[in-house]
PDB file of C-alpha atoms in Angstrom:
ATOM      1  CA  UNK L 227      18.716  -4.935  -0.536  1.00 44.00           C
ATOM      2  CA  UNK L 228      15.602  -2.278   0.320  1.00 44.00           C
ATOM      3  CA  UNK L 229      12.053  -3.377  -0.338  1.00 43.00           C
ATOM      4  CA  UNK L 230       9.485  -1.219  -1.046  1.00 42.00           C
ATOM      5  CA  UNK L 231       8.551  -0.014   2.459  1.00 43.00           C
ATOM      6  CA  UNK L 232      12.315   1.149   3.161  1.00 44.00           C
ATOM      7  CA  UNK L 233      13.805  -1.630   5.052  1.00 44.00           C
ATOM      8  CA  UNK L 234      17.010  -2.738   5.015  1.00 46.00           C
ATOM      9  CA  UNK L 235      17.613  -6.572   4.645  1.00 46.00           C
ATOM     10  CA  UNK L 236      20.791  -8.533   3.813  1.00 49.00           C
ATOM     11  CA  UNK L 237      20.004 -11.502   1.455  1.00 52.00           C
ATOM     12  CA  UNK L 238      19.596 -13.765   4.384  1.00 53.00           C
ATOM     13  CA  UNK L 239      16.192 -12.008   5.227  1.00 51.00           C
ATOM     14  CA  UNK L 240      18.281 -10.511   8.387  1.00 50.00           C
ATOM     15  CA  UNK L 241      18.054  -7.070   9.582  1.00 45.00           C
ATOM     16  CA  UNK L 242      20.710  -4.766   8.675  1.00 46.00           C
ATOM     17  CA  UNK L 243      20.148  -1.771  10.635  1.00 43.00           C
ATOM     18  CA  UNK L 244      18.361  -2.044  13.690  1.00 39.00           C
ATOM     19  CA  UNK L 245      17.164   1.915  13.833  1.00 38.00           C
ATOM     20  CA  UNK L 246      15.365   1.228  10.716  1.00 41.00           C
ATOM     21  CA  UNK L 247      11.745   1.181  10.472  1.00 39.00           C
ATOM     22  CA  UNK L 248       9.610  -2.400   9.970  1.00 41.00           C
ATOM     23  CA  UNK L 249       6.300  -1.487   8.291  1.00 41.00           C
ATOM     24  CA  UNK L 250       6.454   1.521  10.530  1.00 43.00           C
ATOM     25  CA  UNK L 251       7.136  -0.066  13.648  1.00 44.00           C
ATOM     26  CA  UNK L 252      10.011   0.442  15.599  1.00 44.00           C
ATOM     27  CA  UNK L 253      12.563  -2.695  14.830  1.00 42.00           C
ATOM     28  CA  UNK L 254      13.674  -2.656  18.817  1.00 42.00           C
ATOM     29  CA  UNK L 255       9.837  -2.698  19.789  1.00 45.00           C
ATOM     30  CA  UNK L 256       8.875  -5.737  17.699  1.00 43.00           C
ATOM     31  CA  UNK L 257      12.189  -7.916  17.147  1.00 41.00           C
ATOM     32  CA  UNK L 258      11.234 -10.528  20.044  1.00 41.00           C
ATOM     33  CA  UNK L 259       8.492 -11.451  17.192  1.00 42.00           C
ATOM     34  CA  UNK L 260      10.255 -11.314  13.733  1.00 44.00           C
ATOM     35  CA  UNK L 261      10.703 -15.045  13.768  1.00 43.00           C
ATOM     36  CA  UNK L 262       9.770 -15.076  10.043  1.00 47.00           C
ATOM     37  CA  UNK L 263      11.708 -13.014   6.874  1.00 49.00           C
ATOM     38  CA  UNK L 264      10.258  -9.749   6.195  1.00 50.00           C
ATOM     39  CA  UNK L 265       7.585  -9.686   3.097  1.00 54.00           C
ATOM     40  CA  UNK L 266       8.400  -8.800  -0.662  1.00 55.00           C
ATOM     41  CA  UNK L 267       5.578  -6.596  -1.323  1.00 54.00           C
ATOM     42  CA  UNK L 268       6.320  -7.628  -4.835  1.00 54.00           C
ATOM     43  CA  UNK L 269       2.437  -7.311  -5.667  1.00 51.00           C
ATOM     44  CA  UNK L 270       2.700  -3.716  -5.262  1.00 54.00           C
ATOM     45  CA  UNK L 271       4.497  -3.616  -8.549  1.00 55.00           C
ATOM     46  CA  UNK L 272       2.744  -6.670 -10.042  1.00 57.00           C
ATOM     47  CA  UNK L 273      -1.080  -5.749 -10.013  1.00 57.00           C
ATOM     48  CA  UNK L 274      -1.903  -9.148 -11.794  1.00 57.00           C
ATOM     49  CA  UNK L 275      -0.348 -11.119  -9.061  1.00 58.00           C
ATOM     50  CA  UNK L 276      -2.600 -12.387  -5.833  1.00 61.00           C
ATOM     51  CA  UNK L 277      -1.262 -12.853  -2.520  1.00 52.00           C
ATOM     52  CA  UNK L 278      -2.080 -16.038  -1.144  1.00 80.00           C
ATOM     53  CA  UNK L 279      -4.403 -15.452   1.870  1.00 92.00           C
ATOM     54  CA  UNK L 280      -7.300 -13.064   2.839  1.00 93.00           C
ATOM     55  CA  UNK L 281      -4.938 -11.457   5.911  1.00 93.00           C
ATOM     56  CA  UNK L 282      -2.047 -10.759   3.695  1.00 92.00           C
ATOM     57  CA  UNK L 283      -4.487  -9.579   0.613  1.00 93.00           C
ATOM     58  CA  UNK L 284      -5.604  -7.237   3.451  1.00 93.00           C
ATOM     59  CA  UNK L 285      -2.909  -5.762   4.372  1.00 94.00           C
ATOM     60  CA  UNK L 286      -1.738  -5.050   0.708  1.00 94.00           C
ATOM     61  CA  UNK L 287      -4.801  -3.213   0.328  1.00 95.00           C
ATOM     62  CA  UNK L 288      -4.176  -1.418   3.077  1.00 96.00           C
ATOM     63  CA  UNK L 289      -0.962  -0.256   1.892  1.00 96.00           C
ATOM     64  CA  UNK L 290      -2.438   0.769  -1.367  1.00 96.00           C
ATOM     65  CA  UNK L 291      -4.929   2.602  -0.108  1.00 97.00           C
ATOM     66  CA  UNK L 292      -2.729   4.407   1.992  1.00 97.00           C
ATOM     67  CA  UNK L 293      -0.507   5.172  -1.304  1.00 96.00           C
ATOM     68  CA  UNK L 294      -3.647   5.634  -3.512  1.00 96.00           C
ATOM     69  CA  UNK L 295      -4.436   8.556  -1.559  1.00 97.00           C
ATOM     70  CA  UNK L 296      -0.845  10.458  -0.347  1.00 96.00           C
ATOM     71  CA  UNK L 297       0.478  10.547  -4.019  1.00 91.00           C
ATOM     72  CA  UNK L 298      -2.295  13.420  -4.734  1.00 94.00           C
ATOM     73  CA  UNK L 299      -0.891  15.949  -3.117  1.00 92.00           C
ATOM     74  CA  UNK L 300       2.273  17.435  -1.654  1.00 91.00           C
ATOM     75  CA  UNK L 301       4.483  14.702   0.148  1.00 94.00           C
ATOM     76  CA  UNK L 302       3.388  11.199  -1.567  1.00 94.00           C
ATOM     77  CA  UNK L 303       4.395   9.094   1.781  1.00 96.00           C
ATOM     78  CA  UNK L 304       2.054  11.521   4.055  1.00 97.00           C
ATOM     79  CA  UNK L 305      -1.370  11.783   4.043  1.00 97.00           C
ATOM     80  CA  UNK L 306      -2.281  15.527   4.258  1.00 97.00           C
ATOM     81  CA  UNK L 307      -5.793  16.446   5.745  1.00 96.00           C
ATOM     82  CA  UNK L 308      -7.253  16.645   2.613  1.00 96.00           C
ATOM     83  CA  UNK L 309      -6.040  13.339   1.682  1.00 97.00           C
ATOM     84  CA  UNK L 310      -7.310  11.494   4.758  1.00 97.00           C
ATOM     85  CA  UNK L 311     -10.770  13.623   4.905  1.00 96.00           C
ATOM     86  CA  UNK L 312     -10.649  11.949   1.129  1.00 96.00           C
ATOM     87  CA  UNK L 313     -10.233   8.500   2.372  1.00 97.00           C
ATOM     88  CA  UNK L 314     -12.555   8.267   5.019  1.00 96.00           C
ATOM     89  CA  UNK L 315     -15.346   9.646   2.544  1.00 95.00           C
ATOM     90  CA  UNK L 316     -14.337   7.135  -0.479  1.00 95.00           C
ATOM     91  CA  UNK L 317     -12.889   4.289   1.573  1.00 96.00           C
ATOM     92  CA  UNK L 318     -15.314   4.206   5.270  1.00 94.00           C
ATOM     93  CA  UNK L 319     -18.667   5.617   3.713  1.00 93.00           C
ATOM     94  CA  UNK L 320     -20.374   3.504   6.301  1.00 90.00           C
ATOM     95  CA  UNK L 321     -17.978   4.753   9.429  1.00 88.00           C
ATOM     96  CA  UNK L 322     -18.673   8.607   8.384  1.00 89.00           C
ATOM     97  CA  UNK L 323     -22.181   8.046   7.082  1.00 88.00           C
ATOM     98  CA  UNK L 324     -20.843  10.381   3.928  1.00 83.00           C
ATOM     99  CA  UNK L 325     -20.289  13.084   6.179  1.00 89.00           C
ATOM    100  CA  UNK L 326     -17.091  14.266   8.519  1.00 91.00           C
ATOM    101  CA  UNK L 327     -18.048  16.314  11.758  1.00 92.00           C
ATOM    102  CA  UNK L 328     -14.978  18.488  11.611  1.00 94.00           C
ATOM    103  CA  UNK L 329     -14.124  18.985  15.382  1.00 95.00           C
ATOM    104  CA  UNK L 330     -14.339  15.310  15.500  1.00 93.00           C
ATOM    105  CA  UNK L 331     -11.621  14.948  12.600  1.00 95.00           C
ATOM    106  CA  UNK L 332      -9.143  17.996  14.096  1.00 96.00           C
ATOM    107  CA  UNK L 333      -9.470  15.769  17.200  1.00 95.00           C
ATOM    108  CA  UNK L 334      -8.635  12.553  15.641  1.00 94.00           C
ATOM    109  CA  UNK L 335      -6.082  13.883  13.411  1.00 96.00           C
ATOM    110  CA  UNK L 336      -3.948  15.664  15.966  1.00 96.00           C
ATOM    111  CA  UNK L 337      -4.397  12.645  17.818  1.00 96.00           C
ATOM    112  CA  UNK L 338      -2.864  10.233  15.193  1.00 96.00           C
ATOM    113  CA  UNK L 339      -0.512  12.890  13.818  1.00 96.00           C
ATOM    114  CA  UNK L 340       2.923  11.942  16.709  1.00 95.00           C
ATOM    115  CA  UNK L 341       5.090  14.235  15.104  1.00 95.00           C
ATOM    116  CA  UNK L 342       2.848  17.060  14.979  1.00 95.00           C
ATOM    117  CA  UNK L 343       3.602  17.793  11.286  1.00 96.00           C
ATOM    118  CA  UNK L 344       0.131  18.145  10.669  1.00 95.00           C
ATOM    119  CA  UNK L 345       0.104  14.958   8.242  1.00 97.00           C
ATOM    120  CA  UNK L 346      -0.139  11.048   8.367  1.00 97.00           C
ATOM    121  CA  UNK L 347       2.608   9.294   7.690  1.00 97.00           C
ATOM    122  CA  UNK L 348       2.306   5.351   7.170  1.00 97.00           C
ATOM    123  CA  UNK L 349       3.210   4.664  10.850  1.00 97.00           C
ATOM    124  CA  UNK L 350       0.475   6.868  12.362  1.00 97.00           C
ATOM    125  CA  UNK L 351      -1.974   5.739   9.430  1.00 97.00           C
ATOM    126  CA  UNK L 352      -1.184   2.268  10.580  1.00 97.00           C
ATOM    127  CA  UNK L 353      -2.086   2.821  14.106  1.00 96.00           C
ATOM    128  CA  UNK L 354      -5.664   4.795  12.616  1.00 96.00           C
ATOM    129  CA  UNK L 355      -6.355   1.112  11.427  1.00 96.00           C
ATOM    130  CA  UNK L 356      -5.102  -0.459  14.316  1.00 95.00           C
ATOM    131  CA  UNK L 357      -7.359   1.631  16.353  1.00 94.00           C
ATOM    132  CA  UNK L 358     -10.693   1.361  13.876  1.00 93.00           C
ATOM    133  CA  UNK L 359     -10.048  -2.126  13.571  1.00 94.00           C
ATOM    134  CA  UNK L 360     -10.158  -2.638  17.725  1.00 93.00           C
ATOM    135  CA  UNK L 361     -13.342  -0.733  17.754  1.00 91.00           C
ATOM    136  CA  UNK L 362     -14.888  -3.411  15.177  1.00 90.00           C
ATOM    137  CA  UNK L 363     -13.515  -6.130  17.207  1.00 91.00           C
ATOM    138  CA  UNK L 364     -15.352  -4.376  20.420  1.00 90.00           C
ATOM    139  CA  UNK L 365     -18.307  -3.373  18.451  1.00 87.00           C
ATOM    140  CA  UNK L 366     -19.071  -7.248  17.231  1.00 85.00           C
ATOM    141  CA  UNK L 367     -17.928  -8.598  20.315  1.00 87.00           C
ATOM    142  CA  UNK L 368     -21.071  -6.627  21.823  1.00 84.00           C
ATOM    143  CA  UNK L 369     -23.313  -7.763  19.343  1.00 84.00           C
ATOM    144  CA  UNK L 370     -22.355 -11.277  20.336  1.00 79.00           C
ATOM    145  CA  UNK L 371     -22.619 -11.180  23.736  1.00 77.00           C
ATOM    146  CA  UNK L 372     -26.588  -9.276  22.973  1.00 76.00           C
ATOM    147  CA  UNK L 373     -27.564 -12.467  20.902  1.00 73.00           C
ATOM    148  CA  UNK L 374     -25.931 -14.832  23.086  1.00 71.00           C
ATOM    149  CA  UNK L 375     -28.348 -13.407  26.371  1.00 67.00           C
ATOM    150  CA  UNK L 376     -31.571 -13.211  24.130  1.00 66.00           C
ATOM    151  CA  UNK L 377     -31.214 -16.936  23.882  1.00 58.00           C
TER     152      UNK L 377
END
């Protein structure tokens, strides 16, 4: 059995091959955790369907989006520079501010881009979010600690 993301599973919810690829992640680097059977992603195919909290609605958007924008070009399971430049504009209008300083974006793709092929795959997309979503954390975090002195 093979859901949607490429993993292999045996009906038990058990890993099959242990060289495969969790949600991106290396299986060796996160199997101490996997105390729970791997997701069906079966909304991807059923739009109508809701997942059942906010956290895993999030990160079925997050898959989306990544899919929404690598099927437009070239390689559907990469996300080209075009395609990510696209993403940012439509998807983090508030992080660029409608506009992407280009030196900042070489930087931050080459970065990102581990197997230097000059694309995103999901994995290194994944770890874009991981990253953005750290500097939110940080960023509120500040603004917390600013409100909690001014009292």
């Amino acid at each position: 059995m093979q859901n949607r993301l490429g993993g292999k599973w045996d009906q038990k919810g058990e890993r099959k091959d242990p060289k495969d690829l969790i949600w991106g992640i290396k299986a060796e680097a996160v199997s101490p955790l996997l105390l729970f059977s791997p997701p069906s992603f079966s909304y991807l195919s059923q739009p109508e369907s809701k997942m059942e909290t906010p956290l895993e609605e999030a990160l079925g958007v997050m898959v989306e989006t990544f899919y929404k924008y690598s099927a437009k070009e070239g390689d559907r399971y990469k996300l080209n520079k075009t395609e990510m430049k696209e993403l940012l504009l439509a998807e983090m209008p508030n992080f660029v501010k409608g506009k992407i300083n280009e030196r900042g974006f070489e930087f931050l793709m080459e970065k990102l881009d581990d197997n230097e092929d000059e694309e995103l795959d999901f994995q290194e997309y994944a770890v874009f979010l991981a990253l953005t979503a750290s500097l939110c954390y940080e960023f509120f975090q500040e603004c917390a600690d600013e409100s909690n002195r001014k009292l």
